Every structure is written in C-alpha cells, then in structure tokens.
Amino acid sequence: MENNQENKGKMKDDGRFKRKPIEFIIDDNGCFVCTSHYASSEESGGHIRYWFDKKVSVMHKFIYNELFGEVPEGLVVRHTCDNPKCINPEHLILGTQGDNVRDKVERNRQAKGEKVHTSKLTEEHVLEILKDKSSTNADLGRKYGVIADAISKIRLGITWKHVNRETV
C-alpha cells in the first residue's frame, strides 16, 4: 500500500500531557495501523505498546479509554478487524475475555502446532508419526519425547488437525 497523504493520519497532543504524536496509515480495511509506536512481539499478539502515566499499556485500550471512558472491570477491548496494530475507534468494542478467545477460535487465529510455544513436535514429526503404521503410541512417544496419549490424539485427528493428512 502506498504511503500517501490520503491514508495517513495523526492524533495530536490534547494539551494535558506531553506525548509522542500517534501516527498511523489507513489500510484497505479501514484499519488505522499505528506507525509511530512499537509493537510487541508476534508471539505475544503484536499489539502496539504505549507508555502513559508511567506504565505501558496497549494502544487500542488507551485509544478506547480516551474516546469512550475507562474500560469497566472484567471487560477487555476487542478488535472487530482482527488487526492487533489497528487503533481505529470504529473497530474497537468491549467484551469479556471469553468473547475475545471465542473470536480468536471462530476466526482461526489461535496458535497451532509448532507455533504453540510449549510444543515439542514439529509438523515434520507429526507427518512421520502419521506415516508410521507399525510402531505403538508408546514407542513413538518415547522417540519424540511426548506421552503416548499425545501420539494417540495425533493419530485420531484430535490434535494437529491443521496438518495435511492427504500427503500421508
């Protein structure tokens, strides 16, 4: 996307606090993609971080608080656009953490397979497990350093569902 005047924006200091200006571009989905502040790592969601009142917050929550007031206890600010770098107030809604998790699952954004930080297996291992018709779950578990139940769930299609089993 080109970075031209039509799709650039700034939110200016409101006079109460000395702040770094918030700059953004507007993408094809109408997201205000923040370009002036740093994002957290992709593993932790890729949200834009913002220092305010001597603490770090996520930018979308800060924007929501500034425009609509404090987020009530027990609620979180969710993105309707699924873009963690978006700060467009029209894309921000309140909900519970359960709503947020449900959004993630329904929109297929949850970490899977190797991207799960605790995973001991790779997609290559899973394909090897699926191809091996002669070894027991316990034998394969020992080979790959996981419990036999993990192997069983792979073979039954309960876990690692995203792996293309047609190649096996």
Tab-separated table of N, CA and C in Angstrom:
chain	number	residue	atom	x	y	z
A	1	MET	N	0.841	-1.179	0.000
A	1	MET	CA	0.000	0.000	0.000
A	1	MET	C	0.882	1.236	0.000
A	2	GLU	N	0.518	2.199	-0.812
A	2	GLU	CA	1.306	3.421	-0.869
A	2	GLU	C	1.062	4.268	0.368
A	3	ASN	N	2.086	4.962	0.745
A	3	ASN	CA	2.016	5.797	1.933
A	3	ASN	C	1.810	7.241	1.485
A	4	ASN	N	0.564	7.611	1.158
A	4	ASN	CA	0.303	8.968	0.676
A	4	ASN	C	-0.538	9.752	1.675
A	5	GLN	N	-0.771	11.019	1.369
A	5	GLN	CA	-1.476	11.905	2.312
A	5	GLN	C	-2.902	11.444	2.582
A	6	GLU	N	-3.554	10.811	1.615
A	6	GLU	CA	-4.940	10.389	1.809
A	6	GLU	C	-5.087	9.309	2.874
A	7	ASN	N	-4.052	8.508	3.054
A	7	ASN	CA	-4.208	7.409	4.004
A	7	ASN	C	-3.306	7.541	5.217
A	8	LYS	N	-2.860	8.756	5.518
A	8	LYS	CA	-2.048	8.977	6.714
A	8	LYS	C	-2.844	9.808	7.711
A	9	GLY	N	-2.579	9.604	8.987
A	9	GLY	CA	-3.269	10.393	9.991
A	9	GLY	C	-2.416	10.592	11.219
A	10	LYS	N	-2.836	11.544	12.038
A	10	LYS	CA	-2.150	11.815	13.297
A	10	LYS	C	-3.202	12.124	14.349
A	11	MET	N	-2.946	11.664	15.555
A	11	MET	CA	-3.750	12.084	16.692
A	11	MET	C	-2.834	12.947	17.527
A	12	LYS	N	-3.250	14.194	17.774
A	12	LYS	CA	-2.352	15.156	18.404
A	12	LYS	C	-2.514	15.197	19.912
A	13	ASP	N	-1.507	15.809	20.512
A	13	ASP	CA	-1.477	16.047	21.952
A	13	ASP	C	-2.724	16.833	22.355
A	14	ASP	N	-3.373	16.426	23.416
A	14	ASP	CA	-4.581	17.119	23.855
A	14	ASP	C	-4.279	18.265	24.818
A	15	GLY	N	-3.005	18.553	25.071
A	15	GLY	CA	-2.622	19.665	25.932
A	15	GLY	C	-2.440	19.286	27.385
A	16	ARG	N	-3.023	18.170	27.831
A	16	ARG	CA	-2.887	17.779	29.234
A	16	ARG	C	-1.547	17.128	29.506
A	17	PHE	N	-1.042	16.380	28.562
A	17	PHE	CA	0.190	15.622	28.736
A	17	PHE	C	1.091	15.850	27.536
A	18	LYS	N	2.379	15.795	27.761
A	18	LYS	CA	3.340	15.849	26.658
A	18	LYS	C	3.487	14.425	26.148
A	19	ARG	N	2.999	14.161	24.948
A	19	ARG	CA	3.010	12.818	24.403
A	19	ARG	C	3.634	12.808	23.017
A	20	LYS	N	4.191	11.673	22.689
A	20	LYS	CA	4.644	11.454	21.325
A	20	LYS	C	3.396	11.374	20.448
A	21	PRO	N	3.358	12.089	19.337
A	21	PRO	CA	2.173	12.009	18.473
A	21	PRO	C	1.930	10.581	18.000
A	22	ILE	N	0.685	10.225	17.905
A	22	ILE	CA	0.302	8.908	17.419
A	22	ILE	C	0.061	9.033	15.918
A	23	GLU	N	0.882	8.358	15.142
A	23	GLU	CA	0.748	8.417	13.690
A	23	GLU	C	0.293	7.058	13.179
A	24	PHE	N	-0.455	7.101	12.077
A	24	PHE	CA	-0.977	5.860	11.515
A	24	PHE	C	-1.231	6.029	10.032
A	25	ILE	N	-1.345	4.896	9.365
A	25	ILE	CA	-1.820	4.883	7.985
A	25	ILE	C	-3.152	4.156	7.984
A	26	ILE	N	-3.961	4.441	7.000
A	26	ILE	CA	-5.259	3.772	6.879
A	26	ILE	C	-5.135	2.740	5.765
A	27	ASP	N	-5.334	1.469	6.117
A	27	ASP	CA	-5.176	0.412	5.113
A	27	ASP	C	-6.491	0.179	4.369
A	28	ASP	N	-6.479	-0.791	3.482
A	28	ASP	CA	-7.646	-1.071	2.637
A	28	ASP	C	-8.861	-1.544	3.426
A	29	ASN	N	-8.660	-2.024	4.662
A	29	ASN	CA	-9.770	-2.479	5.510
A	29	ASN	C	-10.294	-1.382	6.421
A	30	GLY	N	-9.738	-0.175	6.288
A	30	GLY	CA	-10.150	0.917	7.158
A	30	GLY	C	-9.461	0.893	8.511
A	31	CYS	N	-8.465	0.032	8.669
A	31	CYS	CA	-7.704	-0.029	9.913
A	31	CYS	C	-6.765	1.162	9.994
A	32	PHE	N	-6.665	1.766	11.176
A	32	PHE	CA	-5.669	2.796	11.439
A	32	PHE	C	-4.454	2.038	11.977
A	33	VAL	N	-3.489	1.768	11.128
A	33	VAL	CA	-2.324	0.979	11.502
A	33	VAL	C	-1.264	1.920	12.052
A	34	CYS	N	-1.012	1.800	13.344
A	34	CYS	CA	-0.085	2.695	14.029
A	34	CYS	C	1.333	2.515	13.492
A	35	THR	N	1.985	3.639	13.146
A	35	THR	CA	3.352	3.613	12.617
A	35	THR	C	4.341	4.331	13.528
A	36	SER	N	3.854	4.961	14.587
A	36	SER	CA	4.724	5.800	15.412
A	36	SER	C	5.210	5.124	16.686
A	37	HIS	N	4.640	4.015	17.069
A	37	HIS	CA	4.985	3.333	18.312
A	37	HIS	C	5.318	1.879	18.021
A	38	TYR	N	5.995	1.233	18.958
A	38	TYR	CA	6.470	-0.126	18.711
A	38	TYR	C	5.407	-1.169	19.018
A	39	ALA	N	5.515	-2.278	18.312
A	39	ALA	CA	4.612	-3.406	18.534
A	39	ALA	C	5.317	-4.434	19.389
A	40	SER	N	4.541	-5.143	20.163
A	40	SER	CA	5.099	-6.262	20.919
A	40	SER	C	5.413	-7.378	19.949
A	41	SER	N	6.083	-8.385	20.409
A	41	SER	CA	6.448	-9.497	19.534
A	41	SER	C	5.194	-10.179	19.001
A	42	GLU	N	5.329	-10.795	17.849
A	42	GLU	CA	4.199	-11.510	17.259
A	42	GLU	C	3.706	-12.624	18.185
A	43	GLU	N	4.622	-13.241	18.946
A	43	GLU	CA	4.227	-14.321	19.852
A	43	GLU	C	3.268	-13.818	20.930
A	44	SER	N	3.401	-12.534	21.289
A	44	SER	CA	2.508	-12.016	22.333
A	44	SER	C	1.374	-11.197	21.734
A	45	GLY	N	1.103	-11.383	20.471
A	45	GLY	CA	-0.069	-10.761	19.875
A	45	GLY	C	0.209	-9.628	18.908
A	46	GLY	N	1.382	-9.039	18.939
A	46	GLY	CA	1.712	-7.967	18.004
A	46	GLY	C	1.004	-6.650	18.262
A	47	HIS	N	0.441	-6.462	19.453
A	47	HIS	CA	-0.242	-5.208	19.765
A	47	HIS	C	0.746	-4.061	19.929
A	48	ILE	N	0.305	-2.873	19.602
A	48	ILE	CA	1.120	-1.667	19.753
A	48	ILE	C	1.159	-1.296	21.236
A	49	ARG	N	2.358	-0.999	21.727
A	49	ARG	CA	2.540	-0.612	23.127
A	49	ARG	C	2.644	0.899	23.236
A	50	TYR	N	2.199	1.426	24.379
A	50	TYR	CA	2.179	2.866	24.584
A	50	TYR	C	2.482	3.174	26.039
A	51	TRP	N	3.481	4.026	26.266
A	51	TRP	CA	3.793	4.472	27.626
A	51	TRP	C	2.851	5.601	27.984
A	52	PHE	N	2.147	5.449	29.094
A	52	PHE	CA	1.247	6.508	29.548
A	52	PHE	C	1.167	6.453	31.061
A	53	ASP	N	1.309	7.603	31.669
A	53	ASP	CA	1.211	7.717	33.119
A	53	ASP	C	2.163	6.743	33.812
A	54	LYS	N	3.393	6.667	33.291
A	54	LYS	CA	4.489	5.858	33.837
A	54	LYS	C	4.260	4.355	33.783
A	55	LYS	N	3.371	3.900	32.898
A	55	LYS	CA	3.201	2.467	32.700
A	55	LYS	C	2.904	2.172	31.232
A	56	VAL	N	3.170	0.930	30.862
A	56	VAL	CA	2.943	0.512	29.484
A	56	VAL	C	1.534	-0.049	29.365
A	57	SER	N	0.876	0.351	28.296
A	57	SER	CA	-0.456	-0.155	28.001
A	57	SER	C	-0.484	-0.543	26.536
A	58	VAL	N	-1.538	-1.218	26.119
A	58	VAL	CA	-1.713	-1.455	24.694
A	58	VAL	C	-2.441	-0.246	24.116
A	59	MET	N	-2.009	0.146	22.928
A	59	MET	CA	-2.511	1.384	22.311
A	59	MET	C	-4.015	1.358	22.097
A	60	HIS	N	-4.567	0.232	21.659
A	60	HIS	CA	-6.002	0.215	21.374
A	60	HIS	C	-6.832	0.446	22.639
A	61	LYS	N	-6.350	-0.028	23.774
A	61	LYS	CA	-7.061	0.218	25.027
A	61	LYS	C	-6.928	1.692	25.417
A	62	PHE	N	-5.747	2.254	25.234
A	62	PHE	CA	-5.537	3.676	25.523
A	62	PHE	C	-6.492	4.523	24.675
A	63	ILE	N	-6.572	4.239	23.380
A	63	ILE	CA	-7.461	4.991	22.478
A	63	ILE	C	-8.907	4.854	22.942
A	64	TYR	N	-9.310	3.640	23.279
A	64	TYR	CA	-10.680	3.415	23.742
A	64	TYR	C	-10.954	4.246	25.001
A	65	ASN	N	-10.033	4.186	25.961
A	65	ASN	CA	-10.202	4.944	27.207
A	65	ASN	C	-10.317	6.436	26.947
A	66	GLU	N	-9.495	6.959	26.060
A	66	GLU	CA	-9.501	8.389	25.762
A	66	GLU	C	-10.816	8.826	25.114
A	67	LEU	N	-11.373	7.990	24.247
A	67	LEU	CA	-12.564	8.383	23.494
A	67	LEU	C	-13.885	8.006	24.157
A	68	PHE	N	-13.897	6.873	24.854
A	68	PHE	CA	-15.161	6.365	25.380
A	68	PHE	C	-15.197	6.224	26.892
A	69	GLY	N	-14.073	6.466	27.563
A	69	GLY	CA	-14.015	6.324	29.014
A	69	GLY	C	-13.368	5.005	29.415
A	70	GLU	N	-13.162	4.862	30.700
A	70	GLU	CA	-12.482	3.684	31.245
A	70	GLU	C	-13.224	2.396	30.902
A	71	VAL	N	-12.441	1.366	30.644
A	71	VAL	CA	-12.995	0.038	30.382
A	71	VAL	C	-13.461	-0.531	31.720
A	72	PRO	N	-14.738	-0.919	31.818
A	72	PRO	CA	-15.240	-1.474	33.073
A	72	PRO	C	-14.472	-2.738	33.475
A	73	GLU	N	-14.356	-2.945	34.764
A	73	GLU	CA	-13.672	-4.136	35.285
A	73	GLU	C	-14.325	-5.392	34.726
A	74	GLY	N	-13.484	-6.346	34.343
A	74	GLY	CA	-13.971	-7.609	33.805
A	74	GLY	C	-14.155	-7.601	32.295
A	75	LEU	N	-13.960	-6.438	31.657
A	75	LEU	CA	-14.099	-6.365	30.205
A	75	LEU	C	-12.757	-6.025	29.563
A	76	VAL	N	-12.634	-6.354	28.292
A	76	VAL	CA	-11.435	-6.059	27.511
A	76	VAL	C	-11.865	-5.329	26.240
A	77	VAL	N	-10.902	-4.668	25.593
A	77	VAL	CA	-11.154	-4.010	24.315
A	77	VAL	C	-10.764	-4.993	23.217
A	78	ARG	N	-11.732	-5.304	22.353
A	78	ARG	CA	-11.528	-6.271	21.273
A	78	ARG	C	-11.461	-5.550	19.931
A	79	HIS	N	-10.807	-6.183	18.962
A	79	HIS	CA	-10.746	-5.667	17.594
A	79	HIS	C	-11.771	-6.409	16.738
A	80	THR	N	-12.665	-5.692	16.074
A	80	THR	CA	-13.578	-6.348	15.143
A	80	THR	C	-12.870	-6.709	13.845
A	81	CYS	N	-11.710	-6.092	13.604
A	81	CYS	CA	-10.963	-6.283	12.355
A	81	CYS	C	-9.881	-7.347	12.457
A	82	ASP	N	-9.622	-7.857	13.639
A	82	ASP	CA	-8.570	-8.863	13.865
A	82	ASP	C	-7.169	-8.344	13.583
A	83	ASN	N	-6.982	-7.040	13.572
A	83	ASN	CA	-5.656	-6.467	13.328
A	83	ASN	C	-5.140	-5.874	14.639
A	84	PRO	N	-4.170	-6.530	15.298
A	84	PRO	CA	-3.712	-6.044	16.606
A	84	PRO	C	-3.016	-4.680	16.557
A	85	LYS	N	-2.611	-4.235	15.372
A	85	LYS	CA	-1.965	-2.926	15.240
A	85	LYS	C	-2.971	-1.816	14.939
A	86	CYS	N	-4.243	-2.174	14.776
A	86	CYS	CA	-5.284	-1.198	14.443
A	86	CYS	C	-5.699	-0.400	15.676
A	87	ILE	N	-5.814	0.912	15.498
A	87	ILE	CA	-6.281	1.791	16.572
A	87	ILE	C	-7.509	2.590	16.129
A	88	ASN	N	-8.183	2.137	15.087
A	88	ASN	CA	-9.394	2.798	14.615
A	88	ASN	C	-10.487	2.599	15.663
A	89	PRO	N	-10.976	3.687	16.265
A	89	PRO	CA	-12.007	3.546	17.306
A	89	PRO	C	-13.260	2.819	16.822
A	90	GLU	N	-13.557	2.897	15.529
A	90	GLU	CA	-14.736	2.213	14.994
A	90	GLU	C	-14.542	0.695	14.950
A	91	HIS	N	-13.313	0.241	15.094
A	91	HIS	CA	-13.021	-1.198	15.082
A	91	HIS	C	-12.870	-1.768	16.490
A	92	LEU	N	-13.070	-0.944	17.511
A	92	LEU	CA	-12.853	-1.374	18.893
A	92	LEU	C	-14.183	-1.537	19.614
A	93	ILE	N	-14.359	-2.697	20.250
A	93	ILE	CA	-15.575	-2.962	21.017
A	93	ILE	C	-15.194	-3.608	22.346
A	94	LEU	N	-16.094	-3.501	23.287
A	94	LEU	CA	-15.882	-4.145	24.579
A	94	LEU	C	-16.439	-5.563	24.570
A	95	GLY	N	-15.861	-6.396	25.399
A	95	GLY	CA	-16.352	-7.749	25.582
A	95	GLY	C	-15.595	-8.400	26.717
A	96	THR	N	-15.966	-9.601	27.020
A	96	THR	CA	-15.256	-10.343	28.068
A	96	THR	C	-14.034	-11.020	27.452
A	97	GLN	N	-13.146	-11.511	28.305
A	97	GLN	CA	-12.010	-12.276	27.801
A	97	GLN	C	-12.510	-13.523	27.080
A	98	GLY	N	-13.598	-14.097	27.565
A	98	GLY	CA	-14.198	-15.253	26.886
A	98	GLY	C	-14.652	-14.902	25.477
A	99	ASP	N	-15.262	-13.714	25.303
A	99	ASP	CA	-15.647	-13.249	23.962
A	99	ASP	C	-14.415	-13.139	23.066
A	100	ASN	N	-13.333	-12.606	23.628
A	100	ASN	CA	-12.096	-12.415	22.869
A	100	ASN	C	-11.508	-13.754	22.425
A	101	VAL	N	-11.511	-14.721	23.314
A	101	VAL	CA	-10.995	-16.053	22.984
A	101	VAL	C	-11.898	-16.709	21.934
A	102	ARG	N	-13.203	-16.558	22.093
A	102	ARG	CA	-14.152	-17.117	21.122
A	102	ARG	C	-13.919	-16.507	19.731
A	103	ASP	N	-13.682	-15.181	19.687
A	103	ASP	CA	-13.356	-14.519	18.411
A	103	ASP	C	-12.150	-15.188	17.764
A	104	LYS	N	-11.121	-15.413	18.571
A	104	LYS	CA	-9.869	-15.972	18.068
A	104	LYS	C	-10.097	-17.362	17.476
A	105	VAL	N	-10.852	-18.184	18.167
A	105	VAL	CA	-11.105	-19.548	17.697
A	105	VAL	C	-11.992	-19.522	16.455
A	106	GLU	N	-13.083	-18.752	16.492
A	106	GLU	CA	-14.003	-18.688	15.355
A	106	GLU	C	-13.328	-18.153	14.104
A	107	ARG	N	-12.365	-17.252	14.282
A	107	ARG	CA	-11.676	-16.630	13.141
A	107	ARG	C	-10.354	-17.330	12.816
A	108	ASN	N	-10.119	-18.460	13.472
A	108	ASN	CA	-8.959	-19.309	13.204
A	108	ASN	C	-7.625	-18.559	13.358
A	109	ARG	N	-7.490	-17.789	14.446
A	109	ARG	CA	-6.270	-17.024	14.689
A	109	ARG	C	-5.424	-17.590	15.817
A	110	GLN	N	-5.845	-18.685	16.439
A	110	GLN	CA	-5.088	-19.229	17.561
A	110	GLN	C	-3.818	-19.919	17.073
A	111	ALA	N	-2.819	-19.952	17.928
A	111	ALA	CA	-1.568	-20.636	17.600
A	111	ALA	C	-1.830	-22.132	17.473
A	112	LYS	N	-1.177	-22.728	16.488
A	112	LYS	CA	-1.338	-24.164	16.263
A	112	LYS	C	0.025	-24.787	16.041
A	113	GLY	N	0.118	-26.068	16.374
A	113	GLY	CA	1.307	-26.837	16.050
A	113	GLY	C	2.587	-26.245	16.604
A	114	GLU	N	3.551	-26.057	15.727
A	114	GLU	CA	4.866	-25.559	16.127
A	114	GLU	C	4.809	-24.163	16.726
A	115	LYS	N	3.771	-23.392	16.395
A	115	LYS	CA	3.666	-22.023	16.898
A	115	LYS	C	3.238	-21.960	18.365
A	116	VAL	N	2.773	-23.071	18.905
A	116	VAL	CA	2.471	-23.134	20.327
A	116	VAL	C	3.810	-23.251	21.053
A	117	HIS	N	4.106	-22.301	21.913
A	117	HIS	CA	5.457	-22.224	22.491
A	117	HIS	C	5.861	-23.462	23.299
A	118	THR	N	4.911	-24.251	23.749
A	118	THR	CA	5.245	-25.450	24.533
A	118	THR	C	5.341	-26.714	23.677
A	119	SER	N	5.119	-26.580	22.374
A	119	SER	CA	5.111	-27.751	21.512
A	119	SER	C	6.498	-28.389	21.423
A	120	LYS	N	6.535	-29.705	21.589
A	120	LYS	CA	7.782	-30.459	21.441
A	120	LYS	C	7.902	-31.030	20.033
A	121	LEU	N	6.793	-31.051	19.320
A	121	LEU	CA	6.770	-31.659	17.993
A	121	LEU	C	6.764	-30.596	16.893
A	122	THR	N	7.230	-30.999	15.722
A	122	THR	CA	7.146	-30.165	14.533
A	122	THR	C	6.155	-30.809	13.582
A	123	GLU	N	5.782	-30.093	12.551
A	123	GLU	CA	4.875	-30.657	11.554
A	123	GLU	C	5.522	-31.867	10.875
A	124	GLU	N	6.820	-31.796	10.690
A	124	GLU	CA	7.557	-32.918	10.105
A	124	GLU	C	7.439	-34.165	10.998
A	125	HIS	N	7.573	-33.983	12.314
A	125	HIS	CA	7.411	-35.107	13.249
A	125	HIS	C	6.010	-35.708	13.128
A	126	VAL	N	5.008	-34.826	13.066
A	126	VAL	CA	3.623	-35.303	13.000
A	126	VAL	C	3.397	-36.116	11.733
A	127	LEU	N	3.943	-35.661	10.628
A	127	LEU	CA	3.807	-36.430	9.376
A	127	LEU	C	4.492	-37.786	9.492
A	128	GLU	N	5.652	-37.822	10.143
A	128	GLU	CA	6.346	-39.099	10.366
A	128	GLU	C	5.497	-40.028	11.242
A	129	ILE	N	4.886	-39.463	12.273
A	129	ILE	CA	4.023	-40.244	13.174
A	129	ILE	C	2.840	-40.817	12.398
A	130	LEU	N	2.232	-40.006	11.556
A	130	LEU	CA	1.073	-40.456	10.789
A	130	LEU	C	1.445	-41.529	9.764
A	131	LYS	N	2.636	-41.452	9.234
A	131	LYS	CA	3.088	-42.441	8.239
A	131	LYS	C	3.473	-43.766	8.885
A	132	ASP	N	3.885	-43.716	10.135
A	132	ASP	CA	4.349	-44.921	10.841
A	132	ASP	C	3.148	-45.727	11.319
A	133	LYS	N	2.848	-46.800	10.607
A	133	LYS	CA	1.680	-47.645	10.946
A	133	LYS	C	2.061	-48.821	11.840
A	134	SER	N	3.364	-49.049	12.029
A	134	SER	CA	3.771	-50.252	12.752
A	134	SER	C	4.163	-49.997	14.205
A	135	SER	N	4.605	-48.803	14.549
A	135	SER	CA	5.036	-48.517	15.930
A	135	SER	C	3.843	-48.238	16.824
A	136	THR	N	3.997	-48.559	18.094
A	136	THR	CA	2.937	-48.269	19.066
A	136	THR	C	3.001	-46.786	19.463
A	137	ASN	N	1.937	-46.329	20.060
A	137	ASN	CA	1.906	-44.950	20.565
A	137	ASN	C	3.013	-44.732	21.594
A	138	ALA	N	3.216	-45.731	22.452
A	138	ALA	CA	4.252	-45.622	23.483
A	138	ALA	C	5.642	-45.528	22.853
A	139	ASP	N	5.903	-46.357	21.825
A	139	ASP	CA	7.205	-46.311	21.154
A	139	ASP	C	7.444	-44.943	20.510
A	140	LEU	N	6.439	-44.449	19.826
A	140	LEU	CA	6.581	-43.140	19.178
A	140	LEU	C	6.683	-42.022	20.208
A	141	GLY	N	5.972	-42.161	21.302
A	141	GLY	CA	6.067	-41.175	22.376
A	141	GLY	C	7.484	-41.076	22.914
A	142	ARG	N	8.101	-42.219	23.144
A	142	ARG	CA	9.500	-42.228	23.621
A	142	ARG	C	10.430	-41.610	22.579
A	143	LYS	N	10.212	-41.957	21.322
A	143	LYS	CA	11.065	-41.450	20.235
A	143	LYS	C	11.022	-39.924	20.153
A	144	TYR	N	9.839	-39.346	20.326
A	144	TYR	CA	9.673	-37.901	20.158
A	144	TYR	C	9.596	-37.125	21.471
A	145	GLY	N	9.714	-37.820	22.583
A	145	GLY	CA	9.734	-37.140	23.877
A	145	GLY	C	8.393	-36.611	24.337
A	146	VAL	N	7.326	-37.318	23.969
A	146	VAL	CA	5.977	-36.934	24.405
A	146	VAL	C	5.281	-38.165	24.969
A	147	ILE	N	4.153	-37.982	25.611
A	147	ILE	CA	3.428	-39.123	26.168
A	147	ILE	C	2.658	-39.850	25.054
A	148	ALA	N	2.367	-41.110	25.294
A	148	ALA	CA	1.667	-41.945	24.308
A	148	ALA	C	0.311	-41.337	23.940
A	149	ASP	N	-0.353	-40.708	24.900
A	149	ASP	CA	-1.658	-40.105	24.644
A	149	ASP	C	-1.551	-38.999	23.585
A	150	ALA	N	-0.431	-38.274	23.571
A	150	ALA	CA	-0.235	-37.225	22.557
A	150	ALA	C	-0.175	-37.850	21.170
A	151	ILE	N	0.500	-38.982	21.056
A	151	ILE	CA	0.591	-39.684	19.779
A	151	ILE	C	-0.792	-40.190	19.368
A	152	SER	N	-1.521	-40.750	20.315
A	152	SER	CA	-2.865	-41.247	20.050
A	152	SER	C	-3.767	-40.139	19.515
A	153	LYS	N	-3.718	-38.975	20.142
A	153	LYS	CA	-4.566	-37.855	19.710
A	153	LYS	C	-4.183	-37.351	18.320
A	154	ILE	N	-2.899	-37.415	17.989
A	154	ILE	CA	-2.471	-37.047	16.632
A	154	ILE	C	-3.058	-38.041	15.637
A	155	ARG	N	-2.894	-39.319	15.920
A	155	ARG	CA	-3.375	-40.361	15.015
A	155	ARG	C	-4.895	-40.339	14.848
A	156	LEU	N	-5.612	-39.980	15.901
A	156	LEU	CA	-7.078	-39.927	15.839
A	156	LEU	C	-7.604	-38.622	15.232
A	157	GLY	N	-6.700	-37.680	14.980
A	157	GLY	CA	-7.117	-36.405	14.392
A	157	GLY	C	-7.704	-35.429	15.390
A	158	ILE	N	-7.445	-35.658	16.670
A	158	ILE	CA	-7.949	-34.759	17.721
A	158	ILE	C	-7.054	-33.530	17.824
A	159	THR	N	-5.738	-33.744	17.694
A	159	THR	CA	-4.794	-32.626	17.712
A	159	THR	C	-4.056	-32.578	16.368
A	160	TRP	N	-3.405	-31.485	16.109
A	160	TRP	CA	-2.671	-31.266	14.859
A	160	TRP	C	-3.606	-31.454	13.655
A	161	LYS	N	-4.854	-30.976	13.781
A	161	LYS	CA	-5.843	-31.109	12.714
A	161	LYS	C	-5.451	-30.334	11.463
A	162	HIS	N	-4.659	-29.296	11.653
A	162	HIS	CA	-4.290	-28.433	10.532
A	162	HIS	C	-3.270	-29.071	9.586
A	163	VAL	N	-2.638	-30.169	10.018
A	163	VAL	CA	-1.647	-30.845	9.173
A	163	VAL	C	-2.361	-31.568	8.036
A	164	ASN	N	-1.849	-31.390	6.841
A	164	ASN	CA	-2.456	-32.008	5.664
A	164	ASN	C	-2.219	-33.514	5.690
A	165	ARG	N	-3.246	-34.252	6.020
A	165	ARG	CA	-3.145	-35.712	6.163
A	165	ARG	C	-3.236	-36.417	4.806
A	166	GLU	N	-3.572	-35.703	3.770
A	166	GLU	CA	-3.670	-36.310	2.443
A	166	GLU	C	-2.306	-36.701	1.895
A	167	THR	N	-1.240	-36.094	2.422
A	167	THR	CA	0.104	-36.400	1.944
A	167	THR	C	0.676	-37.664	2.605
A	168	VAL	N	-0.052	-38.211	3.572
A	168	VAL	CA	0.431	-39.386	4.316
A	168	VAL	C	0.087	-40.651	3.563
